Amino acid sequence: MDYSYDTDLEELCPVCGDKVSGYHYGLLTCESCKGFFKRTVQNNKRYTCAESQDCNIDKTQRKRCPFCRFQKCLNVGMRLEAVRADRMRGGRNKFGPMYKRDRALKQQKKALIRASGLKMEATPPLMSSPQPDYSFSTALSTPAPKNTHPNIGTSVAPTDYERNLYASSSLSLSIPIPAHTPLPAQYPAYPTLASHAIKSEYPDHYTSSEHYTCASSPESVPGYTYVDQTPPGLTVPPLVLEFVRCEQDELQVQSKISAHLAHLQQEQNSRSERLSTFGLMCHIADQTLFSIVEWARSCIFFKELKVSVNTSKTELKGYFCPLWSVCEFYFHIHTAGHLCPSGSKSQIPATQKEAGLFILVNNPAALLSLTADVKLLENQPYVESMYEQVNAALLEYTLCAYPQFPDRFSQILLRFPELRALSTQAEDYLCYKHLSGEVPCNNLLIEMLHAKRTCI
DNA sequence: TTAGCCTTGAGG
DNA sequence: CCTCAAGGCTAA
């Protein structure tokens, strides 16, 4: 058996890129960053940066600027509260279940990629490439002979940058393994933002609050199963696989949101006039949107379109429409199921099963939702070809993953009008709130809304 | 101060 | 029992 796919997925320390030695203080890191983080927090160390607080941290330079190294530790999501105040050794902390879940997700992803890699060698899956110039392989900058299906598992060597992207996984890895296999599909694909406060294990030197809000309460995570093997008969289209690979690391996204909420909580405590619940929701939505933009930037199609948060407003204008579509799609999926206050009316998805249907194919489906805006784009042929490819991949995937539900694909497509109606409602509501001055300043949501309305 | 290796101990 | 993430130790 060829396990070379494993090395593609081998984890690198998100702080310095060194080899990971296990879960430390909230996520997978190397031994040295673990030690560094521990020393810093335990001894309440304060560093200063000799440069402009944006030093590059990698394996060779990590010793140069402890300030930026610690900053990066926090940014990638290492948890202060995992450092023990009483210095007790051994045992387990409340992050245990979180680590376990993360392991299970990674395992699943690995199995999926490996299985489909092996499959592809045997039988190249179908995929339409109406315009060879814009084929998937072109998007990956690897020339592929005409009429030969590109095999991303073997023919494409990812760049270091891409390797890093692949190394981290899953904002919402939820590629289904067919119905008979027990799967964590019942899990929220996105952290449940329960307002569950856990007590810090360490007296707080870094924030004024004694409590941190945990994005997902680890002890409330229900049981799940490891999936060591992808069931036979499942062929995952390379494109879907590519989406799986470029998904973001769920633990990191989780802890970023958690850190953001802790920060907000702190601000709330010190501010004279507090944010409304709606204002808080806007902040959370903003955080989510940032993650989406990050995802979009790593997505091969958007890479081709050179989407960047740094591109100028005019440049962005053209891309905001599709980007917005993706965002609204994500936003609704993630908010509908997990962020909406209980009792609030959420039209999608109606049942758990449907929730699964949506979440499971969210990336290709998000791209499919571009269709309505295709005409507004400059690089129309490219987008159209991309649409075709995503379409074909999703169709193929649903047919393979759910052979017992041959109309799954059309079911998904049928949901789009509903989604669009919902997002229009959400936009109107947001506009109304914005006009009445209730949306916090510098809100990315509003910025995107503006961009969208001006470009239509 | 760093980072590789060692010891510990709750939870499975 | 075993696992594995905490803290501890120590040579460079």
Short mmCIF file of C-alpha atoms in Angstrom, two decimals, chain A:
data_model
loop_
_atom_site.label_atom_id
_atom_site.label_comp_id
_atom_site.label_asym_id
_atom_site.label_seq_id
_atom_site.Cartn_x
_atom_site.Cartn_y
_atom_site.Cartn_z
CA MET A 1 0.00 0.00 0.00
CA ASP A 2 1.14 3.44 -0.82
CA TYR A 3 0.89 5.74 2.14
CA SER A 4 2.53 8.70 0.51
CA TYR A 5 -0.72 10.60 0.96
CA ASP A 6 -0.08 10.56 4.68
CA THR A 7 2.97 12.71 4.27
CA ASP A 8 0.91 15.27 2.41
CA LEU A 9 -1.30 15.55 5.41
CA GLU A 10 1.44 15.38 8.02
CA GLU A 11 0.98 18.17 10.45
CA LEU A 12 3.32 21.08 10.82
CA CYS A 13 3.43 23.35 13.83
CA PRO A 14 1.16 26.30 13.01
CA VAL A 15 3.54 28.61 14.84
CA CYS A 16 6.94 27.73 13.38
CA GLY A 17 6.42 24.89 10.92
CA ASP A 18 8.49 22.40 12.88
CA LYS A 19 7.37 18.82 13.36
CA VAL A 20 4.32 18.44 15.56
CA SER A 21 4.77 16.39 18.73
CA GLY A 22 1.15 16.24 19.87
CA TYR A 23 -1.68 18.42 21.15
CA HIS A 24 -0.39 21.15 23.39
CA TYR A 25 -2.44 23.94 24.94
CA GLY A 26 -5.31 23.61 22.56
CA LEU A 27 -3.82 22.46 19.27
CA LEU A 28 -1.15 20.46 17.50
CA THR A 29 2.22 22.14 17.97
CA CYS A 30 5.89 21.25 18.10
CA GLU A 31 7.76 20.52 21.31
CA SER A 32 9.67 23.78 21.32
CA CYS A 33 6.64 26.03 20.91
CA LYS A 34 4.91 24.04 23.63
CA GLY A 35 7.83 24.74 25.97
CA PHE A 36 8.04 28.36 24.91
CA PHE A 37 4.34 28.92 25.51
CA LYS A 38 4.50 27.23 28.91
CA ARG A 39 7.51 29.26 30.07
CA THR A 40 5.97 32.49 28.89
CA VAL A 41 2.66 31.97 30.63
CA GLN A 42 3.98 30.34 33.80
CA ASN A 43 6.55 33.05 34.38
CA ASN A 44 4.32 35.84 33.17
CA LYS A 45 6.99 36.97 30.76
CA ARG A 46 6.75 40.23 28.85
CA TYR A 47 8.62 40.62 25.61
CA THR A 48 9.11 43.53 23.28
CA CYS A 49 9.65 43.51 19.57
CA ALA A 50 12.66 45.32 18.15
CA GLU A 51 11.03 45.54 14.74
CA SER A 52 7.46 46.33 13.81
CA GLN A 53 5.74 43.45 15.60
CA ASP A 54 5.32 41.39 12.49
CA CYS A 55 8.45 39.24 12.48
CA ASN A 56 8.34 36.08 10.47
CA ILE A 57 8.32 33.04 12.72
CA ASP A 58 9.72 29.83 11.32
CA LYS A 59 11.88 27.02 12.58
CA THR A 60 15.13 28.86 12.03
CA GLN A 61 14.01 32.31 13.20
CA ARG A 62 11.68 31.45 16.05
CA LYS A 63 14.32 32.32 18.66
CA ARG A 64 14.86 35.80 17.31
CA CYS A 65 11.70 37.51 18.48
CA PRO A 66 9.87 36.00 21.46
CA PHE A 67 7.32 38.81 21.30
CA CYS A 68 6.16 37.89 17.82
CA ARG A 69 6.46 34.20 18.60
CA PHE A 70 4.13 34.48 21.56
CA GLN A 71 1.81 36.67 19.55
CA LYS A 72 1.68 34.01 16.89
CA CYS A 73 1.04 31.33 19.51
CA LEU A 74 -2.03 33.27 20.60
CA ASN A 75 -3.08 34.05 17.05
CA VAL A 76 -3.09 30.46 15.92
CA GLY A 77 -5.16 29.59 18.96
CA MET A 78 -2.96 28.30 21.77
CA ARG A 79 -4.93 28.52 24.99
CA LEU A 80 -3.67 30.39 27.99
CA GLU A 81 -6.15 28.59 30.15
CA ALA A 82 -4.55 25.22 29.40
CA VAL A 83 -1.47 26.25 31.37
CA ARG A 84 -2.14 25.12 34.90
CA ALA A 85 -2.07 27.62 37.71
CA ASP A 86 -1.31 24.98 40.32
CA ARG A 87 1.34 23.35 38.14
CA MET A 88 -0.19 19.96 38.75
CA ARG A 89 1.36 17.28 36.61
CA GLY A 90 -0.22 14.48 34.66
CA GLY A 91 -3.88 13.79 34.28
CA ARG A 92 -6.21 15.27 31.71
CA ASN A 93 -7.87 18.60 31.20
CA LYS A 94 -11.16 19.67 29.70
CA PHE A 95 -9.67 19.92 26.23
CA GLY A 96 -9.41 16.16 25.98
CA PRO A 97 -12.71 15.65 24.15
CA MET A 98 -11.84 18.48 21.78
CA TYR A 99 -8.54 16.81 20.87
CA LYS A 100 -10.32 13.55 20.36
CA ARG A 101 -12.86 15.05 18.02
CA ASP A 102 -10.16 16.81 16.05
CA ARG A 103 -8.24 13.58 15.73
CA ALA A 104 -11.34 11.83 14.45
CA LEU A 105 -11.94 14.51 11.83
CA LYS A 106 -8.36 14.37 10.64
CA GLN A 107 -8.46 10.62 10.50
CA GLN A 108 -11.56 10.79 8.39
CA LYS A 109 -10.08 13.27 6.02
CA LYS A 110 -6.94 11.21 5.64
CA ALA A 111 -8.89 8.04 4.97
CA LEU A 112 -10.96 9.83 2.40
CA ILE A 113 -8.01 11.25 0.56
CA ARG A 114 -6.11 8.00 0.67
CA ALA A 115 -9.05 5.92 -0.47
CA SER A 116 -9.88 8.18 -3.35
CA GLY A 117 -6.23 8.43 -4.29
CA LEU A 118 -6.10 4.67 -4.63
CA LYS A 119 -9.37 4.66 -6.50
CA MET A 120 -8.29 7.23 -8.97
CA GLU A 121 -5.34 5.13 -9.96
CA ALA A 122 -7.68 2.33 -10.91
CA THR A 123 -10.55 4.22 -12.49
CA PRO A 124 -10.35 7.86 -13.40
CA PRO A 125 -13.64 9.46 -12.40
CA LEU A 126 -15.76 11.36 -14.85
CA MET A 127 -15.44 15.03 -15.03
CA SER A 128 -16.47 17.31 -17.82
CA SER A 129 -13.92 19.78 -19.08
CA PRO A 130 -15.75 21.82 -21.68
CA GLN A 131 -12.89 24.26 -22.00
CA PRO A 132 -9.56 22.53 -21.54
CA ASP A 133 -7.82 25.84 -21.03
CA TYR A 134 -9.73 26.38 -17.86
CA SER A 135 -9.74 22.86 -16.57
CA PHE A 136 -9.19 22.01 -12.96
CA SER A 137 -5.61 21.02 -13.67
CA THR A 138 -4.99 24.41 -15.19
CA ALA A 139 -6.26 26.02 -12.08
CA LEU A 140 -3.65 24.03 -10.22
CA SER A 141 -1.02 25.22 -12.70
CA THR A 142 -0.16 21.73 -13.77
CA PRO A 143 -0.40 20.93 -17.44
CA ALA A 144 -2.41 17.83 -18.10
CA PRO A 145 -2.61 16.09 -21.43
CA LYS A 146 -5.88 16.54 -23.26
CA ASN A 147 -8.56 14.02 -22.52
CA THR A 148 -6.58 12.64 -19.63
CA HIS A 149 -8.00 13.14 -16.26
CA PRO A 150 -5.74 15.00 -13.87
CA ASN A 151 -4.88 13.03 -10.81
CA ILE A 152 -4.26 15.48 -8.05
CA GLY A 153 -3.15 12.79 -5.66
CA THR A 154 -0.07 11.92 -7.63
CA SER A 155 0.60 14.40 -10.37
CA VAL A 156 0.55 17.63 -8.45
CA ALA A 157 3.20 18.58 -5.98
CA PRO A 158 1.78 21.22 -3.68
CA THR A 159 3.85 24.29 -3.01
CA ASP A 160 4.97 24.92 0.54
CA TYR A 161 2.21 27.42 0.91
CA GLU A 162 -0.36 24.96 -0.30
CA ARG A 163 1.15 22.22 1.80
CA ASN A 164 0.57 24.38 4.83
CA LEU A 165 -2.97 24.91 3.80
CA TYR A 166 -3.47 21.23 3.38
CA ALA A 167 -1.70 20.40 6.57
CA SER A 168 -4.33 22.22 8.51
CA SER A 169 -7.73 20.82 8.01
CA SER A 170 -11.37 21.32 8.21
CA LEU A 171 -13.41 24.28 9.18
CA SER A 172 -16.24 21.94 8.63
CA LEU A 173 -14.95 18.73 7.24
CA SER A 174 -18.09 16.89 6.65
CA ILE A 175 -17.64 14.87 3.55
CA PRO A 176 -20.07 12.09 4.09
CA ILE A 177 -19.25 8.53 4.08
CA PRO A 178 -22.42 6.79 2.96
CA ALA A 179 -25.38 6.44 5.18
CA HIS A 180 -24.67 3.08 6.75
CA THR A 181 -21.49 4.30 8.41
CA PRO A 182 -21.86 6.10 11.71
CA LEU A 183 -20.36 9.51 11.25
CA PRO A 184 -19.99 12.69 13.17
CA ALA A 185 -22.52 14.19 10.80
CA GLN A 186 -24.74 14.94 13.75
CA TYR A 187 -22.03 17.24 15.00
CA PRO A 188 -22.21 20.89 14.34
CA ALA A 189 -19.96 21.53 11.40
CA TYR A 190 -19.21 24.78 13.03
CA PRO A 191 -18.56 25.31 16.70
CA THR A 192 -21.66 25.81 18.72
CA LEU A 193 -21.32 29.20 20.25
CA ALA A 194 -22.85 28.27 23.52
CA SER A 195 -22.30 30.96 26.10
CA HIS A 196 -20.70 28.45 28.31
CA ALA A 197 -17.95 29.93 30.39
CA ILE A 198 -15.18 27.75 31.63
CA LYS A 199 -12.96 28.79 34.43
CA SER A 200 -9.40 29.46 33.52
CA GLU A 201 -6.90 27.06 34.94
CA TYR A 202 -4.53 29.92 35.30
CA PRO A 203 -4.86 33.24 37.09
CA ASP A 204 -5.18 35.74 34.40
CA HIS A 205 -2.18 37.87 33.62
CA TYR A 206 -3.24 38.65 30.12
CA THR A 207 -6.86 39.66 30.36
CA SER A 208 -8.88 41.36 33.01
CA SER A 209 -11.54 38.71 32.90
CA GLU A 210 -11.36 35.63 35.05
CA HIS A 211 -13.40 33.64 32.61
CA TYR A 212 -12.93 32.60 29.08
CA THR A 213 -15.79 31.79 26.86
CA CYS A 214 -15.24 28.51 25.19
CA ALA A 215 -16.44 28.26 21.61
CA SER A 216 -17.44 24.70 22.07
CA SER A 217 -17.90 23.27 25.49
CA PRO A 218 -15.67 20.24 25.26
CA GLU A 219 -17.54 18.25 27.85
CA SER A 220 -20.75 18.60 25.90
CA VAL A 221 -19.33 16.97 22.79
CA PRO A 222 -21.21 13.77 22.24
CA GLY A 223 -19.60 10.50 21.29
CA TYR A 224 -18.36 9.74 17.83
CA THR A 225 -16.58 7.04 16.00
CA TYR A 226 -13.25 6.86 14.33
CA VAL A 227 -13.46 6.03 10.69
CA ASP A 228 -10.38 4.11 9.75
CA GLN A 229 -11.55 3.08 6.34
CA THR A 230 -13.57 4.74 3.71
CA PRO A 231 -16.30 2.33 2.71
CA PRO A 232 -15.86 0.63 -0.62
CA GLY A 233 -17.58 2.09 -3.62
CA LEU A 234 -17.07 5.73 -2.75
CA THR A 235 -15.25 7.65 -5.40
CA VAL A 236 -14.56 11.20 -4.48
CA PRO A 237 -14.15 13.56 -7.40
CA PRO A 238 -10.74 15.25 -7.35
CA LEU A 239 -12.37 18.59 -7.13
CA VAL A 240 -14.30 17.66 -3.99
CA LEU A 241 -11.09 16.25 -2.61
CA GLU A 242 -9.38 19.51 -3.32
CA PHE A 243 -12.02 21.30 -1.31
CA VAL A 244 -11.50 18.93 1.56
CA ARG A 245 -7.81 19.64 1.44
CA CYS A 246 -8.10 23.39 1.49
CA GLU A 247 -10.49 23.51 4.37
CA GLN A 248 -9.27 25.35 7.41
CA ASP A 249 -8.32 23.84 10.69
CA GLU A 250 -11.42 23.64 12.80
CA LEU A 251 -9.59 23.88 16.12
CA GLN A 252 -7.89 27.04 14.98
CA VAL A 253 -11.06 28.65 13.72
CA GLN A 254 -12.75 27.66 16.94
CA SER A 255 -10.12 29.14 19.18
CA LYS A 256 -9.92 32.30 17.10
CA ILE A 257 -13.62 32.85 17.59
CA SER A 258 -13.26 31.96 21.22
CA ALA A 259 -10.45 34.45 21.66
CA HIS A 260 -12.47 37.07 19.80
CA LEU A 261 -15.43 36.52 22.10
CA ALA A 262 -13.23 36.69 25.19
CA HIS A 263 -11.90 39.99 23.91
CA LEU A 264 -15.40 41.29 23.28
CA GLN A 265 -16.46 40.19 26.73
CA GLN A 266 -13.58 42.12 28.18
CA GLU A 267 -14.51 45.20 26.18
CA GLN A 268 -18.09 44.85 27.26
CA ASN A 269 -17.02 44.91 30.89
CA SER A 270 -14.97 48.06 30.53
CA ARG A 271 -17.27 49.96 28.18
CA SER A 272 -19.84 52.32 29.52
CA GLU A 273 -22.38 51.58 26.84
CA ARG A 274 -22.63 47.92 26.03
CA LEU A 275 -23.22 46.33 22.68
CA SER A 276 -26.63 44.96 21.98
CA THR A 277 -27.06 41.27 21.30
CA PHE A 278 -27.37 42.24 17.66
CA GLY A 279 -24.10 44.11 17.83
CA LEU A 280 -22.41 41.08 19.31
CA MET A 281 -23.85 38.91 16.58
CA CYS A 282 -22.39 41.29 14.01
CA HIS A 283 -18.97 40.86 15.54
CA ILE A 284 -19.30 37.10 15.46
CA ALA A 285 -20.53 37.23 11.87
CA ASP A 286 -17.55 39.37 10.99
CA GLN A 287 -15.20 36.85 12.47
CA THR A 288 -16.92 34.13 10.47
CA LEU A 289 -16.66 36.18 7.32
CA PHE A 290 -12.93 36.60 7.80
CA SER A 291 -12.62 32.84 7.95
CA ILE A 292 -14.64 32.55 4.77
CA VAL A 293 -12.48 35.06 2.95
CA GLU A 294 -9.44 33.11 4.11
CA TRP A 295 -10.99 29.97 2.73
CA ALA A 296 -11.88 31.65 -0.53
CA ARG A 297 -8.32 32.85 -0.94
CA SER A 298 -7.01 29.34 -0.58
CA CYS A 299 -9.63 27.88 -2.89
CA ILE A 300 -8.10 27.12 -6.27
CA PHE A 301 -10.73 28.94 -8.27
CA PHE A 302 -10.47 32.11 -6.32
CA LYS A 303 -6.72 31.89 -6.45
CA GLU A 304 -7.08 32.03 -10.18
CA LEU A 305 -9.29 35.08 -9.86
CA LYS A 306 -6.64 36.58 -7.61
CA VAL A 307 -9.03 37.40 -4.82
CA SER A 308 -7.23 39.10 -2.04
CA VAL A 309 -8.39 41.06 0.94
CA ASN A 310 -5.67 43.49 0.01
CA THR A 311 -6.76 44.16 -3.53
CA SER A 312 -8.16 47.56 -4.21
CA LYS A 313 -11.81 48.37 -3.86
CA THR A 314 -12.35 48.64 -7.59
CA GLU A 315 -10.70 45.34 -8.22
CA LEU A 316 -12.66 43.75 -5.47
CA LYS A 317 -15.90 45.12 -6.77
CA GLY A 318 -15.98 42.61 -9.57
CA TYR A 319 -15.37 39.74 -7.26
CA PHE A 320 -17.53 40.78 -4.42
CA CYS A 321 -20.65 39.43 -6.02
CA PRO A 322 -19.50 35.86 -6.22
CA LEU A 323 -17.60 36.12 -3.01
CA TRP A 324 -20.66 37.48 -1.38
CA SER A 325 -22.68 34.57 -2.65
CA VAL A 326 -20.27 32.16 -1.11
CA CYS A 327 -20.23 34.10 2.09
CA GLU A 328 -23.93 34.36 2.42
CA PHE A 329 -24.19 30.67 1.79
CA TYR A 330 -21.67 29.85 4.46
CA PHE A 331 -23.11 32.39 6.75
CA HIS A 332 -26.56 30.92 6.51
CA ILE A 333 -25.40 27.38 6.93
CA HIS A 334 -23.35 28.21 9.92
CA THR A 335 -25.74 30.61 11.49
CA ALA A 336 -28.94 28.77 10.80
CA GLY A 337 -27.94 25.66 12.62
CA HIS A 338 -25.71 26.91 15.32
CA LEU A 339 -25.77 30.58 16.02
CA CYS A 340 -29.42 31.47 15.92
CA PRO A 341 -30.83 31.98 19.36
CA SER A 342 -33.13 29.15 20.25
CA GLY A 343 -36.66 29.85 19.18
CA SER A 344 -35.62 32.14 16.39
CA LYS A 345 -37.08 31.29 13.07
CA SER A 346 -34.69 29.55 10.80
CA GLN A 347 -36.07 28.25 7.56
CA ILE A 348 -33.05 26.22 6.65
CA PRO A 349 -32.42 23.51 7.20
CA ALA A 350 -35.65 21.98 8.33
CA THR A 351 -34.41 18.67 9.61
CA GLN A 352 -31.18 17.23 10.84
CA LYS A 353 -30.99 15.18 7.69
CA GLU A 354 -31.32 18.22 5.53
CA ALA A 355 -28.78 19.99 7.65
CA GLY A 356 -26.45 17.17 6.82
CA LEU A 357 -27.25 17.47 3.17
CA PHE A 358 -26.30 21.10 3.19
CA ILE A 359 -23.29 20.95 5.36
CA LEU A 360 -21.84 17.87 3.74
CA VAL A 361 -21.39 19.44 0.38
CA ASN A 362 -20.96 23.01 1.44
CA ASN A 363 -17.85 23.88 -0.52
CA PRO A 364 -18.89 22.75 -4.00
CA ALA A 365 -22.39 23.96 -3.28
CA ALA A 366 -21.11 27.33 -2.20
CA LEU A 367 -19.37 27.62 -5.52
CA LEU A 368 -22.46 26.49 -7.32
CA SER A 369 -24.36 29.35 -5.80
CA LEU A 370 -22.19 31.61 -7.93
CA THR A 371 -24.24 30.84 -10.96
CA ALA A 372 -26.59 33.79 -10.68
CA ASP A 373 -23.76 36.26 -10.64
CA VAL A 374 -21.68 34.78 -13.39
CA LYS A 375 -22.77 37.38 -15.93
CA LEU A 376 -21.42 40.17 -13.79
CA LEU A 377 -17.89 38.94 -13.92
CA GLU A 378 -15.15 40.03 -16.24
CA ASN A 379 -13.56 36.65 -16.66
CA GLN A 380 -16.81 35.04 -17.63
CA PRO A 381 -15.49 32.02 -19.55
CA TYR A 382 -13.34 31.02 -16.64
CA VAL A 383 -16.15 31.31 -14.14
CA GLU A 384 -18.53 29.45 -16.39
CA SER A 385 -16.07 26.64 -16.86
CA MET A 386 -15.47 26.56 -13.15
CA TYR A 387 -19.18 26.38 -12.59
CA GLU A 388 -19.43 23.44 -14.96
CA GLN A 389 -16.65 21.62 -13.20
CA VAL A 390 -18.03 22.15 -9.74
CA ASN A 391 -21.41 21.12 -10.99
CA ALA A 392 -20.08 17.91 -12.46
CA ALA A 393 -18.05 17.12 -9.37
CA LEU A 394 -21.00 17.63 -7.08
CA LEU A 395 -23.24 15.53 -9.27
CA GLU A 396 -20.75 12.74 -9.44
CA TYR A 397 -20.11 12.90 -5.75
CA THR A 398 -23.74 12.81 -4.72
CA LEU A 399 -24.36 9.88 -7.03
CA CYS A 400 -21.49 7.93 -5.51
CA ALA A 401 -22.02 8.88 -1.90
CA TYR A 402 -25.79 8.51 -1.96
CA PRO A 403 -26.62 5.91 -4.58
CA GLN A 404 -29.88 5.27 -2.78
CA PHE A 405 -30.92 8.90 -3.34
CA PRO A 406 -30.35 9.57 -7.03
CA ASP A 407 -32.12 12.90 -6.85
CA ARG A 408 -29.85 14.28 -4.17
CA PHE A 409 -28.14 16.62 -6.59
CA SER A 410 -31.37 18.14 -7.79
CA GLN A 411 -32.52 18.44 -4.19
CA ILE A 412 -29.51 20.53 -3.46
CA LEU A 413 -30.08 22.73 -6.49
CA LEU A 414 -33.69 23.16 -5.51
CA ARG A 415 -32.58 24.72 -2.25
CA PHE A 416 -30.85 27.63 -3.87
CA PRO A 417 -33.90 29.80 -4.54
CA GLU A 418 -34.83 29.38 -0.91
CA LEU A 419 -31.34 30.32 0.15
CA ARG A 420 -31.34 33.34 -2.09
CA ALA A 421 -34.66 34.49 -0.71
CA LEU A 422 -33.31 34.10 2.78
CA SER A 423 -30.15 35.99 2.06
CA THR A 424 -32.12 38.80 0.50
CA GLN A 425 -34.15 38.99 3.67
CA ALA A 426 -30.99 39.01 5.71
CA GLU A 427 -29.53 41.76 3.53
CA ASP A 428 -32.61 43.91 3.91
CA TYR A 429 -32.59 43.43 7.64
CA LEU A 430 -28.92 44.31 7.76
CA CYS A 431 -29.55 47.45 5.69
CA TYR A 432 -32.32 48.49 7.98
CA LYS A 433 -30.16 47.94 11.03
CA HIS A 434 -27.31 49.77 9.37
CA LEU A 435 -29.48 52.78 8.57
CA SER A 436 -30.69 52.94 12.13
CA GLY A 437 -27.07 52.93 13.23
CA GLU A 438 -27.11 49.64 15.04
CA VAL A 439 -24.35 47.90 13.12
CA PRO A 440 -20.94 48.38 14.71
CA CYS A 441 -18.38 50.39 12.72
CA ASN A 442 -15.88 48.71 10.44
CA ASN A 443 -18.18 45.83 9.87
CA LEU A 444 -17.13 43.60 7.03
CA LEU A 445 -20.70 42.49 6.47
CA ILE A 446 -21.79 46.03 5.74
CA GLU A 447 -18.80 46.67 3.56
CA MET A 448 -19.64 43.68 1.43
CA LEU A 449 -23.25 44.67 1.29
CA HIS A 450 -22.27 48.10 0.00
CA ALA A 451 -19.97 46.59 -2.59
CA LYS A 452 -22.67 44.27 -3.76
CA ARG A 453 -25.34 46.92 -4.08
CA THR A 454 -23.08 49.26 -6.00
CA CYS A 455 -21.94 46.65 -8.46
CA ILE A 456 -25.39 45.49 -9.42
#
